[in-house]
XYZ file of C-alpha atoms in Angstrom:
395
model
C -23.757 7.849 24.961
C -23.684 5.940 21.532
C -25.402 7.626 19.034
C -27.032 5.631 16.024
C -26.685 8.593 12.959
C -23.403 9.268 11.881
C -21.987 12.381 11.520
C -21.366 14.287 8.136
C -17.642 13.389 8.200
C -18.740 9.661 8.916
C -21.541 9.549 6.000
C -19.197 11.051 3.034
C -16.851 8.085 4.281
C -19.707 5.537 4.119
C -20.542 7.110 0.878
C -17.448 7.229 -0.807
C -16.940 3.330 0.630
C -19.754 2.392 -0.509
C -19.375 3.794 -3.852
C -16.366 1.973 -4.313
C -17.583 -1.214 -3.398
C -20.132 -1.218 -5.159
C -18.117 -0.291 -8.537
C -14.691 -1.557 -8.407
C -15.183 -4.607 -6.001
C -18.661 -6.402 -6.686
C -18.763 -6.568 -10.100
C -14.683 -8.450 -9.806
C -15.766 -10.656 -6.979
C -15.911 -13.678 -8.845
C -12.219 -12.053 -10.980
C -10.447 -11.674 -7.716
C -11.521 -15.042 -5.749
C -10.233 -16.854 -9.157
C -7.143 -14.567 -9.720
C -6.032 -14.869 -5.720
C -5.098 -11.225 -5.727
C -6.335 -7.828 -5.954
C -4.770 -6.050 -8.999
C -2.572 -3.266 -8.659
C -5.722 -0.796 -9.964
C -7.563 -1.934 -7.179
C -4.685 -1.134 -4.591
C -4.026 2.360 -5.826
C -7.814 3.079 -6.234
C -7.733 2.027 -2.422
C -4.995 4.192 -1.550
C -6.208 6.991 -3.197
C -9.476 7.325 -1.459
C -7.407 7.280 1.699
C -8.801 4.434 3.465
C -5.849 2.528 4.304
C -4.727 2.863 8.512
C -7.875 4.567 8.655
C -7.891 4.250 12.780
C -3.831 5.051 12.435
C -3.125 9.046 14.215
C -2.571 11.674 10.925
C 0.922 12.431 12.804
C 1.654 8.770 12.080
C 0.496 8.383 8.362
C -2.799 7.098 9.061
C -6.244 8.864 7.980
C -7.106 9.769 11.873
C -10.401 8.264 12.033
C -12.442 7.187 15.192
C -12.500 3.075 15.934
C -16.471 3.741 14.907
C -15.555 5.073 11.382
C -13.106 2.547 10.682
C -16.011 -0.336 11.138
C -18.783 1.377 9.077
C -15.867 1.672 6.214
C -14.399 -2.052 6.789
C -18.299 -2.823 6.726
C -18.876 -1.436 3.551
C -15.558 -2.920 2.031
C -17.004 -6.336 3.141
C -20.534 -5.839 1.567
C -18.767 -5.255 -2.112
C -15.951 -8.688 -1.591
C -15.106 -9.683 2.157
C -11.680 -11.559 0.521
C -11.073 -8.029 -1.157
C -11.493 -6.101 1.913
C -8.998 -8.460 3.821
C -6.545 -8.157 1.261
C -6.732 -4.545 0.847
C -6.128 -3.637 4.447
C -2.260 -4.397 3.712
C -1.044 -3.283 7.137
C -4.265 -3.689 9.693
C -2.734 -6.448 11.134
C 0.392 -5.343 11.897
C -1.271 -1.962 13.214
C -3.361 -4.030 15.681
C -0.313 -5.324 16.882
C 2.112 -2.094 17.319
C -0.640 -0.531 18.718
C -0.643 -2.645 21.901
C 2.578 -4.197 21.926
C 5.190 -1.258 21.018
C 6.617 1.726 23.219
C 5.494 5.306 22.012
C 9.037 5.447 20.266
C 8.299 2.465 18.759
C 5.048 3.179 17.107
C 6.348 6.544 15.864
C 8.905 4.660 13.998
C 7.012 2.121 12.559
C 3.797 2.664 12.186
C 5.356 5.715 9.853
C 6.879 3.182 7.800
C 3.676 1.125 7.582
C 2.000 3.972 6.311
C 4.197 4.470 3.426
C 1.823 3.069 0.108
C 2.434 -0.313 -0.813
C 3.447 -1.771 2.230
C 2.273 -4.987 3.954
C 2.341 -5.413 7.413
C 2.126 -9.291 8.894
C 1.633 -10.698 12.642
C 3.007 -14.235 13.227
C 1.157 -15.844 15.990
C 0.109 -19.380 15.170
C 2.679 -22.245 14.196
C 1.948 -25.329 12.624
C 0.795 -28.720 14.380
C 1.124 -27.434 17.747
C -1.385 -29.497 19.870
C 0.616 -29.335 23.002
C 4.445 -29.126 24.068
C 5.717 -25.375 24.760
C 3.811 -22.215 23.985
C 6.375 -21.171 21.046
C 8.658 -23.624 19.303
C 10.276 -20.437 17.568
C 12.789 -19.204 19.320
C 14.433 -16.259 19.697
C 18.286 -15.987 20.742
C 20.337 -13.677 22.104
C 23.181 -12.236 19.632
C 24.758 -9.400 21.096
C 22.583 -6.225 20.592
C 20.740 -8.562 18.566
C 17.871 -11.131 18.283
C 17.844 -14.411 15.884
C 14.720 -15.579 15.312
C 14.390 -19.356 14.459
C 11.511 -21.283 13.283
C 8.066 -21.566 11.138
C 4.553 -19.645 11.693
C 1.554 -20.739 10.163
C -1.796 -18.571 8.978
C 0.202 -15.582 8.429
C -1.776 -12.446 6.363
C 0.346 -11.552 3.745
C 3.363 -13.693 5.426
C 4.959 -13.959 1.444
C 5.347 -10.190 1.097
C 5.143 -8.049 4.496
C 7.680 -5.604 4.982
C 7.074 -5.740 8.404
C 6.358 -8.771 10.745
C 5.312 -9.003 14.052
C 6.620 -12.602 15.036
C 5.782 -14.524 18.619
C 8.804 -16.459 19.994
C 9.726 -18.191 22.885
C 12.848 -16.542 23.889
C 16.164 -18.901 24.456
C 17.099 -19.430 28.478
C 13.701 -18.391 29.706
C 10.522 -20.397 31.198
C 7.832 -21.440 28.261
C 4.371 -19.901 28.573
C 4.162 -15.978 28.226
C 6.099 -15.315 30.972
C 8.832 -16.267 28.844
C 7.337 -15.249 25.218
C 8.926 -12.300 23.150
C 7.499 -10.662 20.475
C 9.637 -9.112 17.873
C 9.332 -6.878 14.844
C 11.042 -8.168 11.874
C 11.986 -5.299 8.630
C 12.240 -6.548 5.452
C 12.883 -10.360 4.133
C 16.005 -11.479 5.292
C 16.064 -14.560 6.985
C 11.862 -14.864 6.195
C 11.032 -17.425 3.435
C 7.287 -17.912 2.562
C 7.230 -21.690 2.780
C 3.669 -22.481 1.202
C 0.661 -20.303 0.795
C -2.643 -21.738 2.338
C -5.463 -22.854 -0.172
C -8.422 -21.399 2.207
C -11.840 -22.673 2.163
C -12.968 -18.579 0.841
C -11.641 -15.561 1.100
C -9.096 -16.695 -2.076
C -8.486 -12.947 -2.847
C -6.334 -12.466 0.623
C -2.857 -14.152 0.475
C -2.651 -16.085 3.753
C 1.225 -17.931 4.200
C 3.559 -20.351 6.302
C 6.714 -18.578 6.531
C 9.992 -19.899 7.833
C 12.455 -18.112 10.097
C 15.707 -18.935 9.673
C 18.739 -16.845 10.589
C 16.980 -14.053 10.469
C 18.391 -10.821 12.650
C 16.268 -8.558 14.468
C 17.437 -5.262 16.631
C 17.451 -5.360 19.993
C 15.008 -2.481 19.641
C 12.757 -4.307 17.599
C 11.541 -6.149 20.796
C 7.925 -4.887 21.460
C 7.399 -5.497 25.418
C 3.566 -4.482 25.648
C 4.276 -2.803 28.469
C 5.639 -5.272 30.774
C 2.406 -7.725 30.205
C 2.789 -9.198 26.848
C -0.123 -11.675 27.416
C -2.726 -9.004 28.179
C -1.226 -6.637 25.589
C -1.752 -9.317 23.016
C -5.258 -10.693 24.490
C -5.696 -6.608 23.268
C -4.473 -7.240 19.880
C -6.586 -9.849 19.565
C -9.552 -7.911 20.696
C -8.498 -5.200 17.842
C -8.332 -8.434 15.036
C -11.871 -9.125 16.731
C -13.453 -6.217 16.117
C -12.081 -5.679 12.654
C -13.176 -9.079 11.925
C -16.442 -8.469 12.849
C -16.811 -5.446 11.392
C -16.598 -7.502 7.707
C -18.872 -10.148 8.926
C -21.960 -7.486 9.383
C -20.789 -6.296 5.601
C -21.348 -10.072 4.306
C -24.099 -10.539 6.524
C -26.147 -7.209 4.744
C -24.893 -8.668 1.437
C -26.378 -12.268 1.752
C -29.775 -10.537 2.996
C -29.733 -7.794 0.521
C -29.220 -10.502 -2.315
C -31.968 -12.960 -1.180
C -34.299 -9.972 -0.531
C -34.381 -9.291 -4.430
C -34.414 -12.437 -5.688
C -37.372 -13.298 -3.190
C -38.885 -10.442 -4.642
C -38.359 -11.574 -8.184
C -38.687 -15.263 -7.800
C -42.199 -15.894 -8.533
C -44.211 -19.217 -7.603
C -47.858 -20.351 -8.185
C -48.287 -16.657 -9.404
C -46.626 -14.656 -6.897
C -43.050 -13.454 -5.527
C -41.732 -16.456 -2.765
C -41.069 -13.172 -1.265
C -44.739 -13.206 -0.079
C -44.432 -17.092 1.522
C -44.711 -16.932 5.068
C -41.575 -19.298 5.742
C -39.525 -17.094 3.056
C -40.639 -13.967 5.244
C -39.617 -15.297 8.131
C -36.417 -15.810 6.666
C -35.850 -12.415 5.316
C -37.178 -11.104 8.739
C -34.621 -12.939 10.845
C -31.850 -12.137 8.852
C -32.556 -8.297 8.601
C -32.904 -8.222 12.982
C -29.231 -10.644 12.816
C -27.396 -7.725 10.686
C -28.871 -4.769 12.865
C -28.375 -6.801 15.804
C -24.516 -7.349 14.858
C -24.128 -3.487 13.816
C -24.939 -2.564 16.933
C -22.848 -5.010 19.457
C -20.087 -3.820 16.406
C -20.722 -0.187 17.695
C -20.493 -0.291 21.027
C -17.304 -1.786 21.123
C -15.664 0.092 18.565
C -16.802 2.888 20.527
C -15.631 1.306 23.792
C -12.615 1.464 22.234
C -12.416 4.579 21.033
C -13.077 6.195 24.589
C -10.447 3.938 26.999
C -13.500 1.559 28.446
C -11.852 -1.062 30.187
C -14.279 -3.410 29.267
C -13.588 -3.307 25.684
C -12.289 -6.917 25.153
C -15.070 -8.145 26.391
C -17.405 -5.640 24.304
C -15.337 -6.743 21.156
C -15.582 -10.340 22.124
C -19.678 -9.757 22.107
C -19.382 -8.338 18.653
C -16.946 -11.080 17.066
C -18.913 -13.572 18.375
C -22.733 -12.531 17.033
C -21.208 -10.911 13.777
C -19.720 -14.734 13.102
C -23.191 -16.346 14.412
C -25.290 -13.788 12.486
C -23.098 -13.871 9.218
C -23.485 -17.420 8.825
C -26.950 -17.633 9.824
C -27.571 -14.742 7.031
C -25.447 -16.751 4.683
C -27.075 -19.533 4.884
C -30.144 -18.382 4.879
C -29.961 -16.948 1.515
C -28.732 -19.855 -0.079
C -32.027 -21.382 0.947
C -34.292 -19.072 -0.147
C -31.891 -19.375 -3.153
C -32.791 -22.893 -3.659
C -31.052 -24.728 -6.451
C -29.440 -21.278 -7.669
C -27.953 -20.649 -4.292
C -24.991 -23.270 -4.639
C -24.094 -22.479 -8.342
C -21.535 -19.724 -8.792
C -23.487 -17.484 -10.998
C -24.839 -15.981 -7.855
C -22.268 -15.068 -5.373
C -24.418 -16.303 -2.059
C -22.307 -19.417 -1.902
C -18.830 -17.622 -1.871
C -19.937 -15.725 1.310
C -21.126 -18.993 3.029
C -17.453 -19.588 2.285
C -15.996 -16.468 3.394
C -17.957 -16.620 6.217
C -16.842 -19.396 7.734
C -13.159 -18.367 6.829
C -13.705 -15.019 8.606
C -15.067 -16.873 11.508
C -11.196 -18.334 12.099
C -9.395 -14.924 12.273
C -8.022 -14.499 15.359
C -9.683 -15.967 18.296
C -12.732 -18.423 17.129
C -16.623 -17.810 18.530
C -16.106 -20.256 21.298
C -12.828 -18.553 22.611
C -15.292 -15.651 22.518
C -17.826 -17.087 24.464
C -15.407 -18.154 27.056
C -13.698 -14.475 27.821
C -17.913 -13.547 28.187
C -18.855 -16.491 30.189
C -16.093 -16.062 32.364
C -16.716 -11.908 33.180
C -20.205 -12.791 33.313
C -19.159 -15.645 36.306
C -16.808 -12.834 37.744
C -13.861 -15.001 36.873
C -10.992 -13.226 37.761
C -9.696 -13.400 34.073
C -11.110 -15.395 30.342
C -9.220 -18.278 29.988
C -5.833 -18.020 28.767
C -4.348 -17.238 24.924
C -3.716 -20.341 23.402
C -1.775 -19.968 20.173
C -0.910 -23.434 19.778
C -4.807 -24.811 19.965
C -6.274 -22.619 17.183
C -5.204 -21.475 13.810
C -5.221 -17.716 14.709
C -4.920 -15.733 11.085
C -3.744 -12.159 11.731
């Protein structure tokens, strides 16, 4: 059974999260949305504290931590700069990914090298303009013990500098649709050009690129196979993204409240704090019940996770799905009760109505969402299928 107080391990995490949110990110939020990085300081702050692959095994490089840790400290990253704590998780992604998609040989091999410090992990999923036609218009050839992968991939995380990709093709001689769709892990830069980087609507701090594919050589045993079912292994990815996504919405949803809370309490009007309105109230009273109701739905599928439930996409789906409602409900909110102030940049609640609504398009959107729930709820045989090609999908 879930339990709602965190163990001592789990509160010195929160703590020491916290702690550095609260000092090294907030203060540079407006510095690192205007700079479109984080700073080197930053990253080896980050790395220091040991937060990086914090759901990654300790045999592996990773910090060992439970699916339920990881989302209180991703939460706590997002409540100091939700662009900051996207671009600091340098090889999430691509963890997401190996983590359903490769062999155990596989992930020994490279999730080791994502752990080394400094290196970026990407996932190539979506590709530009594709409204219909096949699945994948990358393809991937045959060449000997080889693959060459051929092509362009759109919404990439840290596409202009991974040193590992995970990259969706359809595969040369085979049928389009999944049944013929590979998935292939490409190390290092050659053959991998970052064609443009995105301007994004918020979240400025995380580099999100177009890459191009061309020539470019992968090992035969660079193939990840998700264990024979490469659409539900990546429906699983996708659930990870989900739940990691929504794990940073709750963060910018307690920030938005927290920050409209004081100024409602210091705001005064006809002699009193607009705090003590009844409509302002209201406000502040829905938005606290949207954040605790997202924490928990965030819980109980990170923990679904954590213990093998097969009913964990569908949990994480739940979670994605309110965290994105209640983020930009709390967002929104508190540029109201902001008034005037609430769209000028000297207070940050405008950036995370911005971020929110970037966050909202990671991975699968809040309709896809509703779909998978509708359809378990109908006792649909499966959610509707992975569409790449309809959404922009940024992993």
């Amino acid at each position: 059974m879930i339990s709602f107080d965190l163990d001592e391990e789990q509160r010195l995490i929160v703590d020491t999260v916290r702690g550095f949110a609260a000092e090294r990110l907030r203060p540079r939020l407006r510095e690192l949305e205007l700079g479109g990085e984080v700073p080197d300081d930053l990253r080896r702050a980050f790395e220091e504290l040991g937060l990086a692959l914090l759901d990654v095994p300790e045999a592996l490089g990773g910090a060992g931590q439970s699916q339920v840790t990881a989302a209180l400290a991703h939460e706590e990253l997002s409540f100091g700069d939700p662009g900051a704590a996207v671009a600091l998780a340098r090889a999430q992604p691509a963890a997401c990914a190996l983590a359903e998609l490769a062999d155990d040989a596989q992930r020994i091999r490279l999730l080791a090298a994502l752990a080394r410090p400094g290196t970026f992990g990407a996932v190539a999923l979506s590709e530009p303009g594709r409204a219909d036609g096949p699945l994948f218009a990358t393809r991937a050839r045959r060449d000997g013990n080889s693959w060459i992968l051929s092509g362009r991939k759109s919404w990439v995380l840290f596409g202009d500098r991974a040193a590992l990709t995970v990259v969706f093709a359809l595969v040369d001689g085979e049928p389009d649709g999944w049944a013929g769709a590979g998935a292939f892990v490409v190390e290092g830069r050659a053959g991998v050009t970052a064609a443009a980087r995105h301007t994004t609507l918020g979240l400025n701090a995380a580099p999100i690129a177009e890459i191009a594919l061309e020539g470019c050589r992968v090992p035969s045993a660079n193939r990840l196979l998700g264990g024979g079912d490469l659409e539900a292994a990546t429906r699983r990815v996708m659930a990870r993204v989900a739940l990691l996504g929504a794990a940073r919405q709750v963060g910018l949803a307690r920030a938005a409240f927290e920050y409209a809370l004081r100024y409602a309490e210091e705001r005064k009007a006809f002699g009193k704090p607009i705090a003590h309105f009844q409509e302002i109230a209201f406000f502040l009273a829905d938005m606290h019940m949207e954040v605790e109701s997202a924490r928990w739905l965030l819980w109980r599928a990170a923990r679904a996770l954590d213990t093998g439930d097969a009913a964990f996409s569908i949990h994480a789906a739940k979670a994605a799905a309110h965290a994105n409602e209640a983020a930009w409900f709390c967002a929104d909110r508190g540029v109201q009760i902001l008034g005037g102030a609430g769209y000028m940049r000297d207070h940050p609640s405008e950036k995370w109505m911005r971020d929110t609504k970037t966050l909202a398009l990671f991975g699968a959107s809040t309709e896809a969402h509703a779909q998978a729930i509708a359809a378990a709820e109908l006792g649909q045989c499966a959610p509707a299928p992975l569409e790449p090609r309809l959404q922009a999908a940024v992993l």
